[in-house]
PDB file of C-alpha atoms and ligand atoms in Angstrom:
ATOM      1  CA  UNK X   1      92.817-198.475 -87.362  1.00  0.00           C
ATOM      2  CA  UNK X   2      93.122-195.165 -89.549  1.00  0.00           C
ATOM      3  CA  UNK X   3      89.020-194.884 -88.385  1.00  0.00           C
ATOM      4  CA  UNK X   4      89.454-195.188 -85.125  1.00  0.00           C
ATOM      5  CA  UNK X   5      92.668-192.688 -83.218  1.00  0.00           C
ATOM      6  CA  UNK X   6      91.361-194.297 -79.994  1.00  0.00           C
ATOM      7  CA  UNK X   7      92.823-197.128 -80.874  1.00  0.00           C
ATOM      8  CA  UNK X   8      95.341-196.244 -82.931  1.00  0.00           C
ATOM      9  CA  UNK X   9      96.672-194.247 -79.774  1.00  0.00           C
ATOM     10  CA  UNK X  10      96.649-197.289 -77.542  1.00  0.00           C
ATOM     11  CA  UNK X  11      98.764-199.137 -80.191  1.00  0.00           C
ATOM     12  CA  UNK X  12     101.153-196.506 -79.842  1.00  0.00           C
ATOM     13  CA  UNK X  13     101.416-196.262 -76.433  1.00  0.00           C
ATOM     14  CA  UNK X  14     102.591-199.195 -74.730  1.00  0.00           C
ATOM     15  CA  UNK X  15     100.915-201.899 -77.254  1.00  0.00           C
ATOM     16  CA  UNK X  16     102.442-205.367 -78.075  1.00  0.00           C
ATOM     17  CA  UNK X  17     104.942-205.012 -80.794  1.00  0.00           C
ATOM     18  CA  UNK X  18     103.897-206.901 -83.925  1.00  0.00           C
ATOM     19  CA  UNK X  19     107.613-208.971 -84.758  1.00  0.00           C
ATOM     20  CA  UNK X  20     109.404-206.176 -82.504  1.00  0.00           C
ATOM     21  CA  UNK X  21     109.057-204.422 -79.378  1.00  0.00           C
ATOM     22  CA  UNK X  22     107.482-201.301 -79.249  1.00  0.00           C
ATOM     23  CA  UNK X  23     108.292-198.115 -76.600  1.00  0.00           C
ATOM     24  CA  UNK X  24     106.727-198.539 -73.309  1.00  0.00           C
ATOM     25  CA  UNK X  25     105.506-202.625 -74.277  1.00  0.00           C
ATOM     26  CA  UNK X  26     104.427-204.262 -71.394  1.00  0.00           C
ATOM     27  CA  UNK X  27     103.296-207.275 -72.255  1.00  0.00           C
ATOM     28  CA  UNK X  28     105.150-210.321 -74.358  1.00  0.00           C
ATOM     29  CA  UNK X  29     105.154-209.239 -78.029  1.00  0.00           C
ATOM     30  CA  UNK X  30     102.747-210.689 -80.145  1.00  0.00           C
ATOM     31  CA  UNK X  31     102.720-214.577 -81.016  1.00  0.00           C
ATOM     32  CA  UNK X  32     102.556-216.070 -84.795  1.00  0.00           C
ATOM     33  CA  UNK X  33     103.313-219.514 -83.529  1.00  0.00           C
ATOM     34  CA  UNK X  34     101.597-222.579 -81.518  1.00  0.00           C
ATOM     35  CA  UNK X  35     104.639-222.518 -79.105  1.00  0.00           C
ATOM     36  CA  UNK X  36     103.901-218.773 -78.564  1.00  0.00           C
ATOM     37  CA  UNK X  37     100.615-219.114 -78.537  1.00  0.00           C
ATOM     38  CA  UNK X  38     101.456-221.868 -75.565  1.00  0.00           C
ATOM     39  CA  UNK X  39     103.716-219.386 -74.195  1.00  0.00           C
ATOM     40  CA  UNK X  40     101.600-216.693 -73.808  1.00  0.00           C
ATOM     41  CA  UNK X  41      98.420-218.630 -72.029  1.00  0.00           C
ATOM     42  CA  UNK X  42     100.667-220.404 -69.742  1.00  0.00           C
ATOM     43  CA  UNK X  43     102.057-216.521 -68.442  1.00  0.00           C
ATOM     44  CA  UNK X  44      98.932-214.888 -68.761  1.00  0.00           C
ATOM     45  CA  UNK X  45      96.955-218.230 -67.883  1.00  0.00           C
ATOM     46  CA  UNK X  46      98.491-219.903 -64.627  1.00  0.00           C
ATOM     47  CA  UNK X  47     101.818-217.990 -63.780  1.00  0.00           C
ATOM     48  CA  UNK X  48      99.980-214.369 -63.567  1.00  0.00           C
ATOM     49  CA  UNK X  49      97.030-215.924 -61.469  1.00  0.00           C
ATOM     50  CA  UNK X  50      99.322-217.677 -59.224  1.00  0.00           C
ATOM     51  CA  UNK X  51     102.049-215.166 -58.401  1.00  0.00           C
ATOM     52  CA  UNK X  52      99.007-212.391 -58.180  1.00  0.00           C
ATOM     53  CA  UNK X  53      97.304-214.203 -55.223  1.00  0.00           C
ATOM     54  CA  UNK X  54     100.925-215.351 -53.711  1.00  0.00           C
ATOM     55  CA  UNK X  55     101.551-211.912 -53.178  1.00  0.00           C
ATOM     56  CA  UNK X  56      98.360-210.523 -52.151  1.00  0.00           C
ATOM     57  CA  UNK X  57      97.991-213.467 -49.609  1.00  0.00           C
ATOM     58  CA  UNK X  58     101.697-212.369 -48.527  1.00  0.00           C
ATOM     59  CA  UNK X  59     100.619-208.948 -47.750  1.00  0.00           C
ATOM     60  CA  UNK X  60      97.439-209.972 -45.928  1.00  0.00           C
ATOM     61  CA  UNK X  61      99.458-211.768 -43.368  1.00  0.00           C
ATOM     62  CA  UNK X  62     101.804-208.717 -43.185  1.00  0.00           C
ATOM     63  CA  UNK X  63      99.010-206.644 -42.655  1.00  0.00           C
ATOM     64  CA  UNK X  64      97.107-208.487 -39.994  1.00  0.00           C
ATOM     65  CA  UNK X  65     100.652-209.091 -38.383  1.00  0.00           C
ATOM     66  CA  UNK X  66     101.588-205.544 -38.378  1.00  0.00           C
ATOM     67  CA  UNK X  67      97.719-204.597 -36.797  1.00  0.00           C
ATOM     68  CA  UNK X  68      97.057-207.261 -34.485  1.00  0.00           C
ATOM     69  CA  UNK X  69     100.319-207.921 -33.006  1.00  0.00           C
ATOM     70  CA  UNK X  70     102.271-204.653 -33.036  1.00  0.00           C
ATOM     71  CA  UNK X  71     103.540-203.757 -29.306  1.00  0.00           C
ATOM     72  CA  UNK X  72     100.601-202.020 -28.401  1.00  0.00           C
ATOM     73  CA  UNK X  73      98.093-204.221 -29.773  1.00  0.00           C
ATOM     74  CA  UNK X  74     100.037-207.297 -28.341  1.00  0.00           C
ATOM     75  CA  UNK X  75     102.026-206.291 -25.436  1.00  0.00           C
ATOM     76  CA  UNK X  76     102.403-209.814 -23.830  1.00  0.00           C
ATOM     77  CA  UNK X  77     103.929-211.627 -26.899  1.00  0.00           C
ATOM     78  CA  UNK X  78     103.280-215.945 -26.730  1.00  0.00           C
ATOM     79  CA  UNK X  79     106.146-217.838 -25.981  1.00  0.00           C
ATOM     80  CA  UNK X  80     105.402-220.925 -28.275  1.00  0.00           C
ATOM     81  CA  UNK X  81     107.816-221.263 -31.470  1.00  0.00           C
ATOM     82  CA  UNK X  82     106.727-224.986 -33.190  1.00  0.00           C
ATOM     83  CA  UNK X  83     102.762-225.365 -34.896  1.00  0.00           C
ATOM     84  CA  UNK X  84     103.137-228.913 -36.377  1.00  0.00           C
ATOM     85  CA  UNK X  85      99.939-228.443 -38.581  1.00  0.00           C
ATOM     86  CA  UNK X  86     100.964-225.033 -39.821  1.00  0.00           C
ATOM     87  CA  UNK X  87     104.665-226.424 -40.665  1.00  0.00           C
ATOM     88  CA  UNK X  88     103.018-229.641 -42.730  1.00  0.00           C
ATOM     89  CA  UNK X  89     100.235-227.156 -44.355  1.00  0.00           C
ATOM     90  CA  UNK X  90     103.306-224.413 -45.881  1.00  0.00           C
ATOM     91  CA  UNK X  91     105.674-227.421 -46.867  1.00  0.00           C
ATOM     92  CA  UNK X  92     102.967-229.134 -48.956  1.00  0.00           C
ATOM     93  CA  UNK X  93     100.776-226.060 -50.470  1.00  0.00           C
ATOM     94  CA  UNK X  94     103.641-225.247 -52.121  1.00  0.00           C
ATOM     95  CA  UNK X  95     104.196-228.536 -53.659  1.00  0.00           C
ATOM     96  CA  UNK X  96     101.251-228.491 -55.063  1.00  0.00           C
ATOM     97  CA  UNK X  97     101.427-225.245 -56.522  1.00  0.00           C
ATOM     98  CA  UNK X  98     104.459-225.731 -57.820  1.00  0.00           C
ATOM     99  CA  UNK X  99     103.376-229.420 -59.444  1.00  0.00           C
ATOM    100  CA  UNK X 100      99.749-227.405 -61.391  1.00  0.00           C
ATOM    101  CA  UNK X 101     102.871-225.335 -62.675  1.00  0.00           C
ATOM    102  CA  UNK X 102     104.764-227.756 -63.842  1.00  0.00           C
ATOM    103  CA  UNK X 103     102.468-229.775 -65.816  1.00  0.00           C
ATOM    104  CA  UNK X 104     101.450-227.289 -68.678  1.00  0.00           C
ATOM    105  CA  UNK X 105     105.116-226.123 -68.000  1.00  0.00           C
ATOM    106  CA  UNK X 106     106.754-229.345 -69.180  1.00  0.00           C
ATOM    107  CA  UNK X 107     103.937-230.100 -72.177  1.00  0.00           C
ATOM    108  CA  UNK X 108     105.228-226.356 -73.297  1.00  0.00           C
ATOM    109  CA  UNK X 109     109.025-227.462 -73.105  1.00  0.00           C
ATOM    110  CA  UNK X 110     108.469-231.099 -74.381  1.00  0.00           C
ATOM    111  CA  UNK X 111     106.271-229.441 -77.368  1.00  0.00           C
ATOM    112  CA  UNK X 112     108.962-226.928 -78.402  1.00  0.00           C
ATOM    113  CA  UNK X 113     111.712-229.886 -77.940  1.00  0.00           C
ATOM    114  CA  UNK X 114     109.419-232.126 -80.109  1.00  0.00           C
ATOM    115  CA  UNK X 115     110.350-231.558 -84.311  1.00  0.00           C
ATOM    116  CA  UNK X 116     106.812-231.688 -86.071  1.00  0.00           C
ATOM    117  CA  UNK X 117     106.245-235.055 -87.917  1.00  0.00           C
ATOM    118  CA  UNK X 118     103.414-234.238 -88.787  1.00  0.00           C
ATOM    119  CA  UNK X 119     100.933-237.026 -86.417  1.00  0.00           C
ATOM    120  CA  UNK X 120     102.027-235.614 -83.207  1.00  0.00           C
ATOM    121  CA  UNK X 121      99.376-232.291 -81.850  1.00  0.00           C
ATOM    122  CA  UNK X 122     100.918-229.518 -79.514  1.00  0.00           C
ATOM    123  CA  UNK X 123      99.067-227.667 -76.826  1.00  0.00           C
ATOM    124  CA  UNK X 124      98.794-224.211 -78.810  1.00  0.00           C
ATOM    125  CA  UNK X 125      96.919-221.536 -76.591  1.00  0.00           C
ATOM    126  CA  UNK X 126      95.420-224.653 -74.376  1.00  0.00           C
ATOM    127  CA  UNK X 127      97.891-225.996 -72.181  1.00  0.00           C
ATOM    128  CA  UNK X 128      96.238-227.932 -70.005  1.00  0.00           C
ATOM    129  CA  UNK X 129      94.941-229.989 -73.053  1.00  0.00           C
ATOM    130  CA  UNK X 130      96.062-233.112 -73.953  1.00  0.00           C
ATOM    131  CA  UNK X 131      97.627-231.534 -77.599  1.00  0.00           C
ATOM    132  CA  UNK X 132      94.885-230.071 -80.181  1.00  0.00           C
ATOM    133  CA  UNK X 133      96.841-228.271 -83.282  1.00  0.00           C
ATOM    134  CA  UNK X 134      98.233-230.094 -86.005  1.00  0.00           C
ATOM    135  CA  UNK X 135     101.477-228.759 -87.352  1.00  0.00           C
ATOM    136  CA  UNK X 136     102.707-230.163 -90.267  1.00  0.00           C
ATOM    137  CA  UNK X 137     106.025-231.758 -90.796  1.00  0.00           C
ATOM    138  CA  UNK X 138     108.869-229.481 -91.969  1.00  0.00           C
ATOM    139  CA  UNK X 139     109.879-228.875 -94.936  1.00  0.00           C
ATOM    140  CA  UNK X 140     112.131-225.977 -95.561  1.00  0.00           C
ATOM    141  CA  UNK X 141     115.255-226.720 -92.968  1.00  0.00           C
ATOM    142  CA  UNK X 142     117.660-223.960 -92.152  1.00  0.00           C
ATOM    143  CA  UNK X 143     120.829-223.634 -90.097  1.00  0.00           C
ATOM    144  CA  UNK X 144     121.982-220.209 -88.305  1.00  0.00           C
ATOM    145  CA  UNK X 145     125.310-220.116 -87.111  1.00  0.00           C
ATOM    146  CA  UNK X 146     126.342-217.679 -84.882  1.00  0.00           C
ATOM    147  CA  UNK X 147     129.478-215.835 -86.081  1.00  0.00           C
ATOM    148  CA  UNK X 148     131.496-212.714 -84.619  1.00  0.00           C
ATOM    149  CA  UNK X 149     129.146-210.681 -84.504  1.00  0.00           C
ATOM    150  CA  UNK X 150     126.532-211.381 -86.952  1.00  0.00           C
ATOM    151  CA  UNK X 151     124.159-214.924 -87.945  1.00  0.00           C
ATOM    152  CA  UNK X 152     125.188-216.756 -91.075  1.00  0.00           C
ATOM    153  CA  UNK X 153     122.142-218.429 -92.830  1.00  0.00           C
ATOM    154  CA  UNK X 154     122.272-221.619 -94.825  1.00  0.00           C
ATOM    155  CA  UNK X 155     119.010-223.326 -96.797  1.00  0.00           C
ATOM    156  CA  UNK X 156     120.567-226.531 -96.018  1.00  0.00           C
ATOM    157  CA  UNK X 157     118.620-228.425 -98.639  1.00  0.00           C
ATOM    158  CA  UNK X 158     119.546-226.218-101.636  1.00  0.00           C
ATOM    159  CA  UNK X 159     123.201-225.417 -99.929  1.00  0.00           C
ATOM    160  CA  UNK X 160     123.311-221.837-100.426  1.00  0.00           C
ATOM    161  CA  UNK X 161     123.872-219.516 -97.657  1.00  0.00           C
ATOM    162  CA  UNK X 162     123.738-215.491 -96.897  1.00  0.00           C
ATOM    163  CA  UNK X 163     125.250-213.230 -93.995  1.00  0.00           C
ATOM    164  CA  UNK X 164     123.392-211.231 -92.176  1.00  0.00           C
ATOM    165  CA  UNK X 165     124.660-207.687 -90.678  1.00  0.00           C
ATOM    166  CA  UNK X 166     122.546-205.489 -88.680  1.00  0.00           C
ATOM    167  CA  UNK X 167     122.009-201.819 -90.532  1.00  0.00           C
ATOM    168  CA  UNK X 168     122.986-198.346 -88.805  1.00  0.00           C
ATOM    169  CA  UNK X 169     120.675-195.537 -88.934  1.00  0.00           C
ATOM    170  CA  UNK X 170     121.445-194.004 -91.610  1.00  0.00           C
ATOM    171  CA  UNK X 171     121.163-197.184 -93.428  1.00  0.00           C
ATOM    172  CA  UNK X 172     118.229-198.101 -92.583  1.00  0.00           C
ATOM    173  CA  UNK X 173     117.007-194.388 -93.908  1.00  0.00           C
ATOM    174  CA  UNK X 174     118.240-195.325 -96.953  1.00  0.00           C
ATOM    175  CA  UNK X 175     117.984-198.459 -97.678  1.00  0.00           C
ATOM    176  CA  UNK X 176     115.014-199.938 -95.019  1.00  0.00           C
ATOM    177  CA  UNK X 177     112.905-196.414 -93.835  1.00  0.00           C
ATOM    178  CA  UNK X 178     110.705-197.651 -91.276  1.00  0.00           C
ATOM    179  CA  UNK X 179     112.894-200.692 -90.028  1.00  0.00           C
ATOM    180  CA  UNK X 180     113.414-200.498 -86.534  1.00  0.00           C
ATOM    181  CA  UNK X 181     116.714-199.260 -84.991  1.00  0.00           C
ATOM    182  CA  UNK X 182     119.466-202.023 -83.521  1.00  0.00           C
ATOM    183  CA  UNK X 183     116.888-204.705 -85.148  1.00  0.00           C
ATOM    184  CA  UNK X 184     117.265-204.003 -88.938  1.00  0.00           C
ATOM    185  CA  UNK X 185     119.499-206.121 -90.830  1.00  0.00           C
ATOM    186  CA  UNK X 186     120.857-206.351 -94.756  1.00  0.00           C
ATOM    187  CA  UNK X 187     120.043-209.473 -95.706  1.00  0.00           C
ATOM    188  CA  UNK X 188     116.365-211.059 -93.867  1.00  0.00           C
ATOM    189  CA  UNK X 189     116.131-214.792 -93.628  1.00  0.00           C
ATOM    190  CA  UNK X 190     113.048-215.670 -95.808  1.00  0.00           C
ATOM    191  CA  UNK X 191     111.069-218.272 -94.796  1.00  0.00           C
ATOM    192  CA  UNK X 192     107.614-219.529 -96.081  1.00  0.00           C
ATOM    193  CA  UNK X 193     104.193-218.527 -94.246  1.00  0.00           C
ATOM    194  CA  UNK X 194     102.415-221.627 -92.712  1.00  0.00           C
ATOM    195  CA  UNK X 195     104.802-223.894 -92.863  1.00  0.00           C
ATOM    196  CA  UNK X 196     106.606-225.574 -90.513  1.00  0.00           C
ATOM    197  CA  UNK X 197     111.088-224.169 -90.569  1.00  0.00           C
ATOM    198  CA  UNK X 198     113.060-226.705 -89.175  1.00  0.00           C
ATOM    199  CA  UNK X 199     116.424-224.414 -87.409  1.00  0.00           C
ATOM    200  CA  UNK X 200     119.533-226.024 -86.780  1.00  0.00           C
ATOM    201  CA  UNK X 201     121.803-223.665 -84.459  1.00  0.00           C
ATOM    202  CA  UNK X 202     125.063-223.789 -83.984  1.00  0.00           C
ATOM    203  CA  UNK X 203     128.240-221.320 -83.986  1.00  0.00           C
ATOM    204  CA  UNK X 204     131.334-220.579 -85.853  1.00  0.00           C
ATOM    205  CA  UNK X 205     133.576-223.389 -84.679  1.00  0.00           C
ATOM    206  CA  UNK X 206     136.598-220.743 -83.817  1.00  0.00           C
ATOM    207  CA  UNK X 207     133.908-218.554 -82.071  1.00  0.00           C
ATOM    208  CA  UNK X 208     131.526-218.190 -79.200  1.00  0.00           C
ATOM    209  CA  UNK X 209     128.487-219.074 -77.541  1.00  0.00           C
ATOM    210  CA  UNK X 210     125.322-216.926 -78.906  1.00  0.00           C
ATOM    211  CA  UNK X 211     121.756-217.989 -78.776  1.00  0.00           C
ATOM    212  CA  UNK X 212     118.898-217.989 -81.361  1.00  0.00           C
ATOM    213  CA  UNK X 213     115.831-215.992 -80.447  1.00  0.00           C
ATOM    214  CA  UNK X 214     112.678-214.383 -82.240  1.00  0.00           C
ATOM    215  CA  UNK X 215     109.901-213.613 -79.354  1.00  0.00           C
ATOM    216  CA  UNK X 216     107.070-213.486 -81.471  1.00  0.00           C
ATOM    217  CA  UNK X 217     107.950-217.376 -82.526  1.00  0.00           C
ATOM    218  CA  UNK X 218     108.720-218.047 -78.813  1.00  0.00           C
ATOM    219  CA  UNK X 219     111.961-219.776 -79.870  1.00  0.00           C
ATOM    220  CA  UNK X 220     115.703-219.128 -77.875  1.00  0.00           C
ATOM    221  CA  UNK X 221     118.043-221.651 -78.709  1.00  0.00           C
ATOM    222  CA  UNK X 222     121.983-221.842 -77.401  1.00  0.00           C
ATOM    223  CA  UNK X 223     124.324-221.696 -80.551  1.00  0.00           C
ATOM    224  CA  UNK X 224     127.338-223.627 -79.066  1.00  0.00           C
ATOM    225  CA  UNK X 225     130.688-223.931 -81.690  1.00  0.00           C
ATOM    226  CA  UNK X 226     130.666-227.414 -82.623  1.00  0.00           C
ATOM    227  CA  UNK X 227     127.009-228.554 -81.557  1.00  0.00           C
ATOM    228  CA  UNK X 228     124.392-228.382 -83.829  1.00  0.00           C
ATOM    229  CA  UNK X 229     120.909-227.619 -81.502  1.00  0.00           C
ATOM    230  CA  UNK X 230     117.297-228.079 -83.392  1.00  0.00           C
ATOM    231  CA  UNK X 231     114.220-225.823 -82.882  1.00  0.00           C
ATOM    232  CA  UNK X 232     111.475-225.472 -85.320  1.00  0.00           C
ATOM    233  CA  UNK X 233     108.758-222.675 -85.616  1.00  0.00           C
ATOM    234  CA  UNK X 234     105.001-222.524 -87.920  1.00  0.00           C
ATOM    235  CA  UNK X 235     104.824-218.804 -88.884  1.00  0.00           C
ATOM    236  CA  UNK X 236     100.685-218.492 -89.831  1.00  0.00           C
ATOM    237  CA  UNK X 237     101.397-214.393 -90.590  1.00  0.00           C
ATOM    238  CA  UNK X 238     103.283-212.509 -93.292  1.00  0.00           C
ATOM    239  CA  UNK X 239     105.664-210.180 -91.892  1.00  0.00           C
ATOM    240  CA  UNK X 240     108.573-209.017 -90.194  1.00  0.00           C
ATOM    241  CA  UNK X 241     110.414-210.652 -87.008  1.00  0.00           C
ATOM    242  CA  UNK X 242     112.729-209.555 -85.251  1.00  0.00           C
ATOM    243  CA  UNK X 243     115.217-211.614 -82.253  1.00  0.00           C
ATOM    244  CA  UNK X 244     118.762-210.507 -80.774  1.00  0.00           C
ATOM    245  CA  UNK X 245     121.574-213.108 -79.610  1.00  0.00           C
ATOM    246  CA  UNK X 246     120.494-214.210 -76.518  1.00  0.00           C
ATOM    247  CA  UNK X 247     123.736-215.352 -74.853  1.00  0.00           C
ATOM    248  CA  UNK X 248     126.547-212.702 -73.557  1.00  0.00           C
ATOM    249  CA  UNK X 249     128.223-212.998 -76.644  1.00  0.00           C
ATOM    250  CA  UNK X 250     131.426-210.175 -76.653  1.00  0.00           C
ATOM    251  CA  UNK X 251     131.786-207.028 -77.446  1.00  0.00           C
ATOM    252  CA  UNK X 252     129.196-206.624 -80.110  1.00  0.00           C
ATOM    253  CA  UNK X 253     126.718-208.740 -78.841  1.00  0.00           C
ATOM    254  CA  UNK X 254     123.987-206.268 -78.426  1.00  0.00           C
ATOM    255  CA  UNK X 255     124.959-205.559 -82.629  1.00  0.00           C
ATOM    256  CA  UNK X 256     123.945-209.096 -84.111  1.00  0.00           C
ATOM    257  CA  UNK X 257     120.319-208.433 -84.644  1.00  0.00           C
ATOM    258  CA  UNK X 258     118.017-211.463 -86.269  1.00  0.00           C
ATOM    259  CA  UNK X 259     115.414-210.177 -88.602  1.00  0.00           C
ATOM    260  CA  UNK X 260     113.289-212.950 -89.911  1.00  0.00           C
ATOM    261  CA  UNK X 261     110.765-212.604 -92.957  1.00  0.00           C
ATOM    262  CA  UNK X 262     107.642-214.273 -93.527  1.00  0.00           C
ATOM    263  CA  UNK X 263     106.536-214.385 -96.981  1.00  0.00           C
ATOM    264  CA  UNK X 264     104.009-216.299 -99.031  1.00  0.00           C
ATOM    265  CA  UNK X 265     104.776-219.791-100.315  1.00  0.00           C
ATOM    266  CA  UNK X 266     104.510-218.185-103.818  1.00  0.00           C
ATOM    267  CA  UNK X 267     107.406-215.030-103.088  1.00  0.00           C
ATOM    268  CA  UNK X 268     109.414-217.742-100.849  1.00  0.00           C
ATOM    269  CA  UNK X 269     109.479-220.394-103.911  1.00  0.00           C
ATOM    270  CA  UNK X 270     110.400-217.585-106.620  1.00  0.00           C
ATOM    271  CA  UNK X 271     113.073-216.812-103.765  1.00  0.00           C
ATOM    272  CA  UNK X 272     114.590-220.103-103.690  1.00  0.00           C
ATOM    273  CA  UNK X 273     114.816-220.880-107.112  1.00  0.00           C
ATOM    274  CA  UNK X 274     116.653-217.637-107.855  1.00  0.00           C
ATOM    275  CA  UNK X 275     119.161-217.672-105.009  1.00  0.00           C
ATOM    276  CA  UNK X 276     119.603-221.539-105.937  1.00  0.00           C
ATOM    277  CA  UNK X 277     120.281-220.647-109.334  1.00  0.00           C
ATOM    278  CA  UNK X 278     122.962-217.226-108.882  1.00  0.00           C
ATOM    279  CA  UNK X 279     123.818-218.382-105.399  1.00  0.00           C
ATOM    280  CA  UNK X 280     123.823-214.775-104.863  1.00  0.00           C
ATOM    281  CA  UNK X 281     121.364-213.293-101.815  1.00  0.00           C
ATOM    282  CA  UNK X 282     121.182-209.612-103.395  1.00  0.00           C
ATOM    283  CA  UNK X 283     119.261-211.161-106.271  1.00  0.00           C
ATOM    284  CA  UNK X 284     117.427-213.852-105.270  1.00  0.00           C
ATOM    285  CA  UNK X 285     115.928-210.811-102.237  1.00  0.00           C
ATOM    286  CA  UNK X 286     114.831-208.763-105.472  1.00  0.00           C
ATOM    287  CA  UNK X 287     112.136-210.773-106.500  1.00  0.00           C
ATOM    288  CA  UNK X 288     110.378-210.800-103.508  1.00  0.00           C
ATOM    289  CA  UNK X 289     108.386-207.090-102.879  1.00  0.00           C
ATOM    290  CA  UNK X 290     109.948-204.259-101.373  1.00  0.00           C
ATOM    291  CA  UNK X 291     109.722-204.139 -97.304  1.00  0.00           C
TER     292      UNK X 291
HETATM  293 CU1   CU E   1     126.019-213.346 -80.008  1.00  0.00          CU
END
């Protein structure tokens, strides 16, 4: 990119944000998952196309009305008000639009409502296939609860858990440079690359309702006191994500950032084992490389 400002510029300007949004983004951020990866061809795939032509049909009609039977054009206006054909032809063409919608549509929702076992294939960028990526069963299973106002994280199979607070400014010059604004947080959730994170959701049981969301994972998932809701995501890219509570929250809602890290199997086992062993986040987060 350094060898080429052209494109360096466009990446500035109004590119899709890699694990956050960038200024002037106009398209959904960038996806490191199948279920984004479904998410993204089914918008750019069926629902662009079809709400494209929609409208540009809509506007040919207004046209034509507006020219051929304006006032002047039409003085002597017809007097008939029923077209039995016409009324049968706009009742079911939109039926059947609506049904080629739905059918990726639910494969996408079933697929994202579906916990890997590891037999089962999802759509991935294809959704009008029958299911041709294999995701593995999951292994690492965390739960996020939603607390006032920040996420509490806990590796459910080790039992050790962290808070998570979002950074100000200044913070983030000191401690994270480079870390986006509002998104930032102290303490990441680590998770392993290529592997499939089974989340469990829920909220503190004296609290609120949030909801779980990282775009670039295409997963947004109500965190409801006293349920506990499942979603599960395959990360196949190193990095940094970022999500916000999704659900009207209070008065810091727009303050309980999600910042999600991706790391290598390698840095996320070393990770583990040291937060398993001093139960303490600050140290176990030292091992792993500097963001
Ligand atoms: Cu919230």
């Amino acid at each position: 990119m350094a060898l080429s400002p052209a494109i360096a510029t466009a990446q500035e300007i109004g590119a899709v944000g890699r694990g956050h949004p960038e200024p002037g983004q106009f398209h959904l951020q960038e996806s490191v998952t199948p279920i984004m990866d479904s998410i993204v061809a089914f918008h750019d795939g069926i629902l662009m196309w079809t709400i494209s032509l929609i409208v540009l049909f809509v506007l040919a009609l207004l046209v034509i009305i507006m020219v051929r039977f304006n006032a002047k054009a039409n003085p002597v206006p017809a007097r008939f008000t029923h077209n039995t054909l016409i009324e049968v032809i706009w009742t079911v063409v939109p039926i059947l639009v609506l049904v080629v919608i739905a059918i990726p549509s639910f494969g996408v929702l079933s697929d994202q409502m579906t916990m890997p076992d590891g037999e089962r294939k999802y759509l991935g960028a294809n959704v009008f296939s029958m299911g041709e990526v294999d995701v593995p069963a999951p292994t690492v299973t965390v739960k996020a609860s939603g607390e006032q106002w920040y996420w509490n994280y806990e590796y459910v199979d080790q039992g050790v858990a962290f808070d998570s607070n979002m950074l100000s400014e200044a913070e983030i010059a000191e401690l994270k440079p480079g870390q986006p604004r509002l998104l930032a947080v102290n303490n990441e959730l680590i998770v392993p690359v290529n592997t499939t994170v089974r989340m469990q959701i829920t909220a503190s049981p004296s609290g609120v309702i949030h909801a779980f969301a990282v775009p670039s994972f295409g997963i947004k998932v109500d965190a409801v006191p006293g349920r506990l809701n499942e979603t599960w995501f395959n990360a196949r890219e190193t990095g940094m994500y970022y999500g916000q509570c999704s659900e009207l929250c209070g008065k810091d809602h727009a303050f309980m950032p999600i910042g999600v890290r991706v790391v290598t199997v390698e840095e996320y086992e070393a990770f583990i084992a040291a937060f398993e062993e001093s139960r303490d986040y600050a140290t176990a987060a030292a091992v792993l490389p500097a963001l």
